[in-house]
Amino acid sequence: MKKYIYLDNNATTAVASEVFETLKPYLLDDYFNPGGMYSAAQGPAEAITRARTAVAGFLGGVNPSEIIFTSCATESNNAAIFGTINANPNRRHIITCAVEHPAVLQTCKEAERYGCSVTFIPVDRNGEINLDEYVRALSEETLLVSLIHANNETGVIFPIAKLARIAKEVDKQILFHSDATQSMGKLPIDLRTDSEIDMISFSGHKMYAPKGVGALFMRRGTRCRPTMIGGHQENGHRAGTQNVAFIAALGKACELAGECMKEERSIQELRDRLQNAIIEKIPAVEVNGRDAPRLPNTLNIACHGVEGEAILYELDEYGICASSGSACTSGSLDSSHVLNAMKVPFSAIHGSVRFSIGRYNTSEEIDRVIEVFPSVIERLRKMSPFWDNKTNRLNMDHSELNG
Ligand code: PLP
């Protein structure tokens, strides 16, 4: 098999071997339905209990009964948003942000069809939330605030504990949800201390567990109805026979993440080395979200005068996997809604690529990218009508396209 340099860990991660070993018996030997009344079902049932305890522990020691296993973060986000709408018919105002993942953004837009009014809070040029507009939007009419913890494209981190506190100061009844899919396993999350946060969503496959499992933390007493109906599983919060193997995997991934987060320093060192080398070697590049607090593993870099897709295609020739926009919007020609919301200029949006480093990347791999990337950009700029090769600057004849 071709050897890749995989730098798209915000899209998905490899399954850790320890995680794979944990899940395997529940596919091959201990395959019993955890709801069965025979003793063989005890193993799978206990595996779910263990995983729930591990996830709860990883989130700061919350009560395990507050963890609901789902199929992915998209499901968790839908369950949080539609579940609160269904449980609270007297409130119809939702607050979210322009840079959310589509799993929240489009779900909130769908909520408008159910009679909700949604306020989409803008961000500044760094990708940070406009606090004044957020505070202005909150009211006693507000049902739910849903704000992303760390952005999947730029890595920009929102101060969710503070944002939740502000919401509760306006009205204790406002529910606060955060999509923490990108921060889980990369940033510490303590939901016992940050008690104003009512719900968070995440997916296993961003943290070295398989695709097809996720979770929703829902604080006890949160007014939220189940959206998956037809069984008593997950304490009545999510019907359907549990995916025992993958739930066990998610529990193990949380245990490992606790240990591996200590190594995030070295991931940040790799990211910073890549960032500094690119800035030093390539003219007219900028780091999207550079002046905001960012995830230690994410580098979103805008290369003026070239197309992100062309960059990815060239990198692929060298076996380097990166992405432009989010994994979910790549494949469409729409430019990134996140970079648009940050008012990144036209030529920078179209030349933006994201490198996201993971646990298994090595220093040698980063060296190879540092070696290859400048020549890729140089070659593409030679062919670009947006680049003036004489001055080695953006072609000002096309400046009307900026903004
Ligand atoms: N939220 C964020 C921030 C994400 O980055 C992603 C995936 O990229 C999702 C939600 C959706 O995750 P999944 O496809 O596992 O449901």
XYZ file of C-alpha atoms and ligand atoms in Angstrom:
419
model
C 0.000 0.000 0.000
C 1.204 3.501 -0.870
C 2.698 5.314 2.115
C 0.956 8.608 2.839
C 1.885 11.594 4.912
C -1.494 12.025 6.532
C -2.099 15.598 7.658
C -5.896 15.607 7.653
C -6.518 14.513 11.223
C -9.349 17.028 11.708
C -11.272 15.091 9.041
C -10.691 11.728 10.678
C -7.990 9.884 12.582
C -6.577 6.380 12.361
C -8.014 3.942 14.885
C -5.440 3.503 17.667
C -4.246 -0.107 17.908
C -5.185 -0.210 21.618
C -8.684 0.940 20.629
C -8.929 -1.718 17.934
C -7.904 -4.451 20.398
C -10.596 -3.226 22.791
C -13.409 -3.316 20.236
C -12.541 -6.601 18.493
C -13.970 -9.091 21.045
C -17.376 -7.384 20.864
C -17.586 -8.150 17.157
C -16.234 -11.703 17.241
C -16.975 -13.351 20.588
C -18.984 -11.084 22.881
C -21.465 -10.118 20.158
C -24.579 -10.538 22.316
C -27.295 -7.923 22.536
C -26.493 -5.969 25.717
C -30.212 -5.935 26.539
C -30.419 -9.760 26.612
C -31.667 -11.557 29.751
C -29.039 -14.336 29.612
C -25.663 -14.187 31.338
C -23.785 -13.928 27.999
C -25.252 -10.427 27.584
C -23.497 -9.306 30.727
C -20.116 -8.836 28.993
C -21.420 -6.370 26.380
C -23.591 -4.598 28.978
C -20.578 -4.183 31.245
C -18.481 -2.930 28.318
C -21.016 -0.144 27.779
C -20.994 0.725 31.476
C -17.180 0.841 31.484
C -17.128 3.062 28.398
C -19.721 5.410 29.879
C -17.629 5.744 33.024
C -14.473 6.396 30.955
C -16.149 9.115 28.861
C -17.669 10.714 31.977
C -14.253 10.643 33.642
C -12.605 12.253 30.643
C -15.131 15.100 30.771
C -14.044 16.025 34.289
C -15.843 13.351 36.287
C -19.468 14.039 35.391
C -22.125 11.476 36.224
C -21.947 8.544 33.735
C -25.746 8.661 33.363
C -25.249 12.044 31.643
C -23.464 10.396 28.674
C -25.669 9.318 25.755
C -23.972 7.236 23.077
C -24.938 8.113 19.502
C -23.686 7.266 16.008
C -21.698 10.481 15.426
C -21.395 14.171 16.259
C -23.918 15.088 13.578
C -26.526 12.958 15.320
C -25.576 14.422 18.718
C -25.912 17.981 17.383
C -29.301 17.189 15.824
C -30.470 15.513 19.040
C -29.434 18.530 21.138
C -31.031 21.111 18.858
C -34.268 19.364 17.855
C -34.585 17.742 21.296
C -34.620 21.103 23.071
C -36.993 22.605 20.493
C -39.422 19.712 21.060
C -39.215 19.928 24.843
C -39.680 23.702 25.127
C -42.608 24.871 22.992
C -42.758 28.241 24.767
C -39.372 29.458 23.572
C -38.403 29.763 19.917
C -35.165 31.775 19.794
C -31.837 30.080 19.055
C -28.370 31.640 18.966
C -25.531 30.118 16.999
C -22.548 31.358 15.028
C -21.647 31.893 11.383
C -18.635 29.555 11.579
C -20.338 26.460 12.956
C -19.956 23.109 11.268
C -22.906 22.375 8.912
C -24.134 19.780 11.439
C -25.163 22.757 13.613
C -25.540 25.496 10.988
C -27.904 23.586 8.707
C -29.774 22.074 11.637
C -30.429 25.595 12.957
C -31.558 26.677 9.489
C -33.919 23.694 9.471
C -35.182 24.837 12.902
C -36.336 28.069 11.242
C -38.783 25.927 9.268
C -40.195 24.760 12.627
C -40.973 28.360 13.593
C -37.741 29.179 15.420
C -35.903 32.440 14.896
C -32.154 31.983 14.732
C -29.470 34.614 15.346
C -26.178 33.844 13.606
C -23.445 35.723 15.512
C -20.611 36.984 13.276
C -16.879 36.569 13.886
C -14.002 38.987 13.372
C -11.031 38.720 11.000
C -9.352 36.311 13.478
C -12.362 34.037 13.620
C -13.237 35.106 17.169
C -16.876 35.519 18.145
C -18.283 39.048 18.352
C -19.008 39.231 22.085
C -21.035 42.447 21.915
C -23.398 40.982 19.356
C -23.649 37.778 21.387
C -24.624 39.639 24.548
C -27.099 41.789 22.591
C -28.763 38.700 21.104
C -29.403 36.948 24.453
C -32.821 37.447 26.015
C -35.468 35.733 28.093
C -36.937 34.522 24.810
C -33.769 32.542 24.056
C -34.204 28.780 24.196
C -30.793 27.537 23.157
C -27.269 28.747 22.471
C -25.180 26.400 20.323
C -21.554 27.464 19.814
C -18.644 25.426 18.518
C -15.717 24.852 20.890
C -12.854 24.624 18.353
C -13.330 25.334 14.674
C -12.644 22.418 12.362
C -11.182 24.583 9.580
C -9.074 27.126 11.452
C -8.734 25.545 14.901
C -9.900 28.824 16.500
C -11.127 28.162 20.045
C -14.215 29.815 21.518
C -14.285 30.392 25.320
C -17.362 28.219 25.805
C -17.335 28.236 29.609
C -17.406 32.047 29.594
C -20.045 32.159 26.849
C -22.247 29.735 28.805
C -21.835 31.813 31.970
C -22.890 34.973 30.122
C -26.012 33.211 28.801
C -27.004 31.975 32.271
C -26.501 35.461 33.719
C -29.138 36.724 31.294
C -31.513 33.858 32.077
C -30.830 30.572 33.876
C -33.395 28.838 31.665
C -31.292 29.327 28.502
C -29.748 26.010 27.463
C -26.118 25.998 26.320
C -24.813 23.407 23.854
C -21.366 23.166 22.296
C -20.089 21.126 19.376
C -16.800 19.913 20.867
C -15.994 17.478 18.060
C -12.615 19.040 17.318
C -11.559 19.835 20.858
C -12.195 16.402 22.409
C -8.821 14.845 23.041
C -6.997 18.052 22.116
C -8.088 20.416 24.889
C -9.018 19.678 28.497
C -12.776 19.798 29.070
C -14.056 19.853 32.645
C -17.824 19.846 32.738
C -17.936 19.561 36.514
C -16.244 22.924 36.886
C -17.869 24.432 33.793
C -21.297 23.640 35.119
C -23.102 26.220 32.961
C -22.563 24.047 29.874
C -25.637 21.829 29.512
C -24.723 19.709 26.472
C -21.728 18.878 24.347
C -21.423 16.728 21.206
C -18.514 14.796 19.767
C -17.517 11.948 17.434
C -15.214 8.989 18.027
C -13.374 9.136 14.717
C -11.721 12.489 15.468
C -10.050 10.974 18.505
C -8.667 7.612 17.326
C -11.886 5.580 17.692
C -13.780 4.336 14.594
C -16.291 6.215 12.460
C -19.876 5.437 13.481
C -19.870 6.277 17.178
C -20.278 9.539 19.045
C -21.784 10.902 22.216
C -23.905 13.661 23.636
C -23.254 14.841 27.162
C -26.559 16.013 28.587
C -26.538 17.436 32.083
C -29.140 15.886 34.369
C -32.397 17.855 34.274
C -31.796 19.385 30.815
C -35.125 19.921 29.072
C -34.547 17.850 25.932
C -36.731 15.168 24.338
C -35.266 12.172 22.517
C -35.239 12.351 18.731
C -34.599 8.631 18.238
C -37.667 6.849 19.570
C -38.631 3.178 19.833
C -36.631 1.603 22.653
C -35.453 2.093 26.224
C -31.692 2.127 25.501
C -29.418 4.912 26.771
C -31.723 5.558 29.737
C -34.544 6.320 27.314
C -32.599 9.136 25.635
C -31.687 7.315 22.404
C -33.497 4.238 21.170
C -31.773 1.504 19.155
C -29.512 -1.434 19.983
C -26.186 -0.024 21.062
C -23.080 -0.405 18.921
C -21.247 -2.193 21.735
C -17.893 -2.609 20.001
C -17.626 1.012 18.940
C -18.901 2.306 22.269
C -16.195 0.246 24.000
C -13.761 1.790 21.497
C -14.865 5.314 22.368
C -14.350 4.596 26.064
C -10.834 3.319 25.380
C -10.104 6.314 23.128
C -11.050 8.631 26.009
C -8.735 6.769 28.397
C -5.887 7.037 25.882
C -6.624 10.687 25.134
C -6.156 11.518 28.803
C -2.609 10.155 28.577
C -1.815 11.404 25.062
C -2.916 14.991 25.650
C 0.307 15.413 27.570
C 1.994 14.869 24.181
C 0.002 17.627 22.463
C 2.999 19.851 23.185
C 5.026 17.923 20.647
C 2.153 18.117 18.154
C 2.150 21.870 18.636
C 5.906 21.962 18.077
C 5.438 20.173 14.743
C 2.617 22.546 13.772
C 4.613 25.635 14.724
C 7.683 24.412 12.845
C 5.594 23.828 9.715
C 3.902 27.224 10.078
C 7.150 29.130 10.591
C 8.897 27.397 7.695
C 6.030 28.117 5.292
C 5.917 31.786 6.295
C 9.685 32.059 5.925
C 9.963 30.292 2.569
C 6.837 31.418 0.686
C 5.881 35.040 -0.093
C 2.277 36.246 0.294
C 0.984 33.608 2.679
C -1.032 34.189 5.824
C -2.257 31.984 8.638
C -6.020 32.125 9.003
C -6.906 32.719 12.657
C -3.278 33.359 13.580
C -3.954 35.864 16.356
C -6.707 33.869 18.046
C -6.311 30.999 20.524
C -6.063 27.927 18.276
C -5.943 24.152 18.534
C -2.322 23.003 18.812
C -2.590 20.732 15.766
C -4.286 22.914 13.136
C -2.690 25.127 10.493
C -4.945 26.841 7.959
C -2.739 28.663 5.524
C -3.794 31.027 2.746
C -1.535 31.146 -0.315
C -2.531 34.144 -2.434
C -2.876 33.666 -6.163
C -3.376 29.888 -6.286
C -6.319 27.517 -6.012
C -6.581 25.360 -2.879
C -7.808 22.395 -4.928
C -4.769 22.626 -7.208
C -2.496 22.678 -4.153
C -4.164 19.561 -2.772
C -3.895 17.804 -6.099
C -0.157 18.576 -6.280
C 0.414 17.528 -2.663
C -1.399 14.288 -3.384
C 1.200 13.530 -6.053
C 3.731 13.476 -3.202
C 1.435 11.332 -1.038
C 0.626 14.275 1.247
C -3.001 14.404 2.464
C -4.368 17.818 3.458
C -7.677 19.555 2.849
C -9.233 22.808 1.739
C -12.309 24.021 3.574
C -13.906 21.337 5.709
C -13.949 17.696 4.700
C -17.689 18.006 4.360
C -17.626 20.938 1.929
C -14.722 19.677 -0.138
C -16.177 18.029 -3.181
C -18.356 21.098 -3.670
C -16.997 24.228 -5.296
C -18.483 26.536 -2.660
C -15.821 28.541 -0.887
C -15.441 28.031 2.839
C -18.272 29.638 4.836
C -15.852 29.892 7.763
C -13.242 31.944 5.878
C -16.017 33.990 4.240
C -17.414 34.808 7.690
C -13.891 35.903 8.743
C -13.833 38.212 5.689
C -10.660 36.617 4.395
C -9.985 38.215 0.960
C -11.128 36.343 -2.129
C -7.693 35.269 -3.364
C -6.720 34.039 0.097
C -9.926 32.034 0.591
C -9.408 30.219 -2.673
C -5.759 29.497 -1.879
C -6.362 28.177 1.638
C -5.330 24.712 2.727
C -5.567 23.042 6.100
C -2.908 20.824 7.607
C -4.086 19.034 10.745
C -1.454 17.073 12.618
C -2.167 13.963 14.660
C -0.698 11.642 17.228
C 1.150 9.494 14.701
C 2.830 12.186 12.591
C 6.600 12.354 12.781
C 9.155 15.104 12.557
C 10.471 13.576 9.302
C 7.027 13.875 7.721
C 6.877 17.563 8.573
C 10.388 17.997 7.110
C 9.168 16.450 3.876
C 6.193 18.844 3.680
C 8.505 21.787 4.354
C 10.660 20.577 1.477
C 7.818 20.021 -0.989
C 5.254 22.734 -0.248
C 7.212 25.849 -1.354
C 8.002 24.285 -4.743
C 4.339 23.326 -5.224
C 3.228 26.907 -4.610
C 5.960 28.330 -6.812
C 4.999 26.028 -9.680
C 1.290 26.827 -9.397
C 1.917 30.551 -9.189
C 3.935 30.401 -12.414
C 0.739 29.249 -14.141
C -1.656 31.518 -12.267
C -3.267 34.584 -13.882
C -3.606 35.950 -10.356
C 0.146 36.016 -9.788
C 2.665 38.453 -11.256
C 5.853 36.447 -11.699
C 7.936 39.563 -12.417
C 7.221 41.211 -9.087
C 6.494 37.928 -7.284
C 3.284 39.455 -5.953
C -0.448 39.136 -6.401
C -1.425 40.412 -9.850
C -3.060 43.748 -9.174
C -4.982 43.541 -12.479
C -7.167 41.100 -10.559
C -7.386 43.193 -7.425
C -11.049 43.944 -8.135
C -11.680 40.350 -7.164
C -10.375 40.936 -3.657
C -13.059 41.150 -1.029
N -18.695 19.082 14.133
C -17.428 19.383 13.809
C -16.783 20.566 14.429
C -16.730 18.588 12.898
O -15.467 18.893 12.587
C -17.385 17.471 12.324
C -16.700 16.658 11.304
O -15.844 17.141 10.571
C -18.699 17.200 12.708
C -19.320 18.028 13.625
C -19.441 16.039 12.158
O -18.874 14.839 12.595
P -19.459 13.449 12.081
O -19.317 13.466 10.600
O -18.626 12.431 12.749
O -20.868 13.401 12.481
